Amino acid sequence: MMKVVNTLSDVFDSMQKEPGSMKVFLKADLQRAPVRSGIRSRGCSSGEGRPRDCSDIYASGQHEDGIYSIFPIHFPAGFQVYCDMSTEGGGWTVFQRREDGSVNFYREWAAYQEGFGKITGEHWLGLKRIHALTIQANYELRIDLEDFENSTSFAQYGSFGVGLFSVDADEDGYPLSIAEYSGTAGDSLLKHNGMKFTTKE
């Protein structure tokens, strides 16, 4: 397989207006609609009373943006995420935020596996966590872009995941699964469907 892009961040960068900021959201798909924003799971409960993602938290009545703990099925210890509860109906699990250049995204494999930055600001949630989220249900992706003139655009994909069909996602390079583009930002990801995640090494 050819290495077309260094990281998903590079692809997201190519979608970004210069200069500008970008938020990337995951959302559990509580109901399937022809066009929805973000990535969302089709289920709404982990079955244990613990939220699997921000959609579960939203469904439980929590509607304020902020940091919450989630417990994906394949990551039972859980971890904290930033939940956007106001964009397009709320319940978005933010896995990347780039706003002001305060965090260096040109990093090595280990950093992209584990994540970096601060959840309330610029950050990358980490491939291990994104994988744990996206293998538990069908997800949709939303990428919101805003430039310094406050012009906004978005890209959304009806299907999104990393390492979905891998026995060992890390060894396989967390291949991207993505389909069903719609939005105003233009599509920069569909051509990368099936590509492995790579870093500067």
Short mmCIF file of C-alpha atoms in Angstrom, two decimals:
data_model
loop_
_atom_site.label_atom_id
_atom_site.label_comp_id
_atom_site.label_asym_id
_atom_site.label_seq_id
_atom_site.Cartn_x
_atom_site.Cartn_y
_atom_site.Cartn_z
CA MET A 1 0.00 0.00 0.00
CA MET A 2 1.39 3.44 -0.89
CA LYS A 3 2.05 6.04 1.77
CA VAL A 4 0.09 8.98 0.42
CA VAL A 5 -0.17 10.99 3.59
CA ASN A 6 1.91 11.22 6.75
CA THR A 7 -1.01 11.41 9.17
CA LEU A 8 -4.73 12.00 9.28
CA SER A 9 -3.74 15.39 10.64
CA ASP A 10 -2.03 16.16 7.34
CA VAL A 11 -5.22 15.32 5.47
CA PHE A 12 -7.23 17.47 7.84
CA ASP A 13 -4.66 20.24 7.33
CA SER A 14 -5.21 20.06 3.58
CA MET A 15 -8.92 20.71 4.18
CA GLN A 16 -8.24 23.71 6.38
CA LYS A 17 -8.45 27.25 5.04
CA GLU A 18 -5.27 29.22 5.65
CA PRO A 19 -4.97 30.50 8.30
CA GLY A 20 -7.69 28.93 10.42
CA SER A 21 -8.78 26.51 13.04
CA MET A 22 -10.32 23.09 12.95
CA LYS A 23 -12.27 20.78 15.22
CA VAL A 24 -12.83 17.11 14.45
CA PHE A 25 -15.75 15.39 16.12
CA LEU A 26 -16.92 11.83 16.69
CA LYS A 27 -20.54 11.19 17.51
CA ALA A 28 -22.47 8.05 18.28
CA ASP A 29 -25.24 7.60 15.74
CA LEU A 30 -28.36 7.36 17.84
CA GLN A 31 -30.47 7.23 14.73
CA ARG A 32 -29.41 6.88 11.15
CA ALA A 33 -30.28 9.86 8.99
CA PRO A 34 -29.39 10.47 5.34
CA VAL A 35 -27.06 13.30 6.34
CA ARG A 36 -25.78 13.71 9.89
CA SER A 37 -22.79 15.52 11.29
CA GLY A 38 -19.93 13.89 13.19
CA ILE A 39 -19.45 10.25 13.88
CA ARG A 40 -22.05 8.50 15.93
CA SER A 41 -22.69 4.97 17.14
CA ARG A 42 -26.00 3.34 16.31
CA GLY A 43 -26.46 2.15 19.91
CA CYS A 44 -26.92 4.39 22.88
CA SER A 45 -25.83 2.38 25.91
CA SER A 46 -22.91 0.22 26.86
CA GLY A 47 -25.29 -2.08 28.70
CA GLU A 48 -23.41 -1.45 31.95
CA GLY A 49 -24.80 1.99 32.67
CA ARG A 50 -21.49 3.57 31.72
CA PRO A 51 -21.29 5.86 28.67
CA ARG A 52 -19.36 4.53 25.66
CA ASP A 53 -19.04 7.95 24.05
CA CYS A 54 -20.43 11.49 24.21
CA SER A 55 -23.66 10.43 22.51
CA ASP A 56 -24.44 8.19 25.47
CA ILE A 57 -23.74 11.11 27.82
CA TYR A 58 -25.99 13.39 25.76
CA ALA A 59 -28.75 10.75 25.76
CA SER A 60 -28.52 10.60 29.57
CA GLY A 61 -29.49 14.28 29.79
CA GLN A 62 -26.06 15.94 30.07
CA HIS A 63 -26.11 18.78 27.53
CA GLU A 64 -23.20 21.02 28.56
CA ASP A 65 -19.93 21.12 26.59
CA GLY A 66 -17.03 19.87 28.66
CA ILE A 67 -14.77 17.05 29.79
CA TYR A 68 -16.45 13.72 30.53
CA SER A 69 -15.28 10.16 31.20
CA ILE A 70 -16.28 7.51 28.66
CA PHE A 71 -15.86 3.73 28.72
CA PRO A 72 -15.70 2.17 25.26
CA ILE A 73 -16.39 -1.57 25.18
CA HIS A 74 -12.76 -2.41 24.30
CA PHE A 75 -11.23 0.15 26.69
CA PRO A 76 -13.02 -0.69 29.99
CA ALA A 77 -10.75 1.46 32.16
CA GLY A 78 -12.14 4.44 30.28
CA PHE A 79 -10.62 7.81 29.55
CA GLN A 80 -11.57 11.47 29.46
CA VAL A 81 -12.73 13.26 26.33
CA TYR A 82 -14.11 16.64 25.41
CA CYS A 83 -17.81 16.41 24.52
CA ASP A 84 -19.33 19.03 22.25
CA MET A 85 -22.98 19.05 23.24
CA SER A 86 -24.07 21.98 21.07
CA THR A 87 -22.94 21.35 17.47
CA GLU A 88 -25.55 19.71 15.21
CA GLY A 89 -27.67 18.27 17.99
CA GLY A 90 -24.88 17.56 20.50
CA GLY A 91 -23.16 14.40 21.65
CA TRP A 92 -19.90 14.79 19.71
CA THR A 93 -16.72 13.12 20.97
CA VAL A 94 -13.87 15.43 19.95
CA PHE A 95 -10.74 13.50 18.98
CA GLN A 96 -8.71 16.32 17.43
CA ARG A 97 -8.70 20.05 17.86
CA ARG A 98 -6.35 22.48 16.14
CA GLU A 99 -6.85 26.17 16.74
CA ASP A 100 -3.77 28.29 17.28
CA GLY A 101 -0.67 26.22 16.54
CA SER A 102 0.27 25.92 20.22
CA VAL A 103 0.74 22.14 19.95
CA ASN A 104 3.20 20.50 17.56
CA PHE A 105 1.43 17.83 15.48
CA TYR A 106 4.60 16.75 13.63
CA ARG A 107 5.29 13.80 15.93
CA GLU A 108 6.39 10.19 15.98
CA TRP A 109 4.29 7.01 16.01
CA ALA A 110 4.19 6.56 19.80
CA ALA A 111 2.72 10.04 20.30
CA TYR A 112 -0.01 9.39 17.74
CA GLN A 113 -0.80 6.03 19.36
CA GLU A 114 -1.17 7.45 22.86
CA GLY A 115 -2.39 10.98 22.11
CA PHE A 116 -1.07 14.40 23.09
CA GLY A 117 -2.09 17.94 23.98
CA LYS A 118 -4.82 19.06 26.37
CA ILE A 119 -8.39 17.91 25.89
CA THR A 120 -9.71 21.45 26.40
CA GLY A 121 -7.40 22.86 23.73
CA GLU A 122 -5.30 21.59 20.84
CA HIS A 123 -4.99 17.83 21.06
CA TRP A 124 -4.99 14.43 19.40
CA LEU A 125 -6.93 11.79 21.37
CA GLY A 126 -4.72 8.90 20.25
CA LEU A 127 -5.10 6.06 17.76
CA LYS A 128 -5.66 3.48 20.52
CA ARG A 129 -8.61 5.45 21.87
CA ILE A 130 -10.05 6.34 18.45
CA HIS A 131 -9.79 2.67 17.49
CA ALA A 132 -11.54 1.62 20.72
CA LEU A 133 -14.34 4.08 19.96
CA THR A 134 -14.86 3.25 16.30
CA ILE A 135 -14.81 -0.55 16.58
CA GLN A 136 -17.72 -0.62 19.03
CA ALA A 137 -20.36 0.67 16.59
CA ASN A 138 -20.88 2.35 13.25
CA TYR A 139 -19.57 5.90 13.39
CA GLU A 140 -19.86 9.04 11.35
CA LEU A 141 -17.20 11.78 11.19
CA ARG A 142 -17.60 15.55 11.13
CA ILE A 143 -14.79 18.02 10.52
CA ASP A 144 -15.60 21.67 11.21
CA LEU A 145 -13.31 24.35 9.80
CA GLU A 146 -13.21 28.06 10.60
CA ASP A 147 -10.79 30.70 9.35
CA PHE A 148 -9.79 33.97 10.99
CA GLU A 149 -12.47 35.81 9.03
CA ASN A 150 -15.04 33.53 10.75
CA SER A 151 -15.89 31.76 7.49
CA THR A 152 -16.93 28.22 8.28
CA SER A 153 -17.21 24.99 6.35
CA PHE A 154 -17.53 21.32 7.21
CA ALA A 155 -16.97 17.86 5.84
CA GLN A 156 -18.92 14.88 7.03
CA TYR A 157 -18.60 11.21 6.30
CA GLY A 158 -21.41 8.72 6.92
CA SER A 159 -18.97 5.97 7.85
CA PHE A 160 -15.65 6.31 9.69
CA GLY A 161 -13.24 4.15 11.66
CA VAL A 162 -9.61 3.20 12.15
CA GLY A 163 -8.42 -0.39 12.19
CA LEU A 164 -11.95 -1.73 11.85
CA PHE A 165 -11.01 -4.94 10.06
CA SER A 166 -7.65 -5.55 11.74
CA VAL A 167 -6.76 -8.42 14.04
CA ASP A 168 -3.94 -6.21 15.38
CA ALA A 169 -4.76 -2.59 14.49
CA ASP A 170 -1.40 -1.30 15.74
CA GLU A 171 0.59 -3.79 13.66
CA ASP A 172 -1.62 -3.05 10.64
CA GLY A 173 -1.12 0.72 10.98
CA TYR A 174 -4.72 1.58 11.93
CA PRO A 175 -6.07 1.60 8.35
CA LEU A 176 -8.65 4.28 7.64
CA SER A 177 -12.21 3.25 6.77
CA ILE A 178 -14.24 6.15 5.41
CA ALA A 179 -17.22 6.62 3.08
CA GLU A 180 -20.26 8.79 2.26
CA TYR A 181 -18.91 12.35 2.00
CA SER A 182 -21.13 15.40 2.14
CA GLY A 183 -20.50 18.97 3.22
CA THR A 184 -19.14 22.34 2.15
CA ALA A 185 -15.38 21.95 2.76
CA GLY A 186 -14.67 19.54 -0.08
CA ASP A 187 -13.60 15.93 0.24
CA SER A 188 -9.98 15.22 1.10
CA LEU A 189 -10.36 11.82 2.77
CA LEU A 190 -12.19 9.35 0.51
CA LYS A 191 -9.09 8.79 -1.61
CA HIS A 192 -7.31 7.63 1.56
CA ASN A 193 -9.83 4.88 2.36
CA GLY A 194 -7.89 1.75 3.33
CA MET A 195 -4.60 3.63 3.81
CA LYS A 196 -2.45 2.99 6.85
CA PHE A 197 -1.76 5.73 9.34
CA THR A 198 1.87 6.82 9.13
CA THR A 199 4.06 9.34 10.93
CA LYS A 200 7.28 11.21 10.25
CA GLU A 201 9.52 8.18 10.98
#
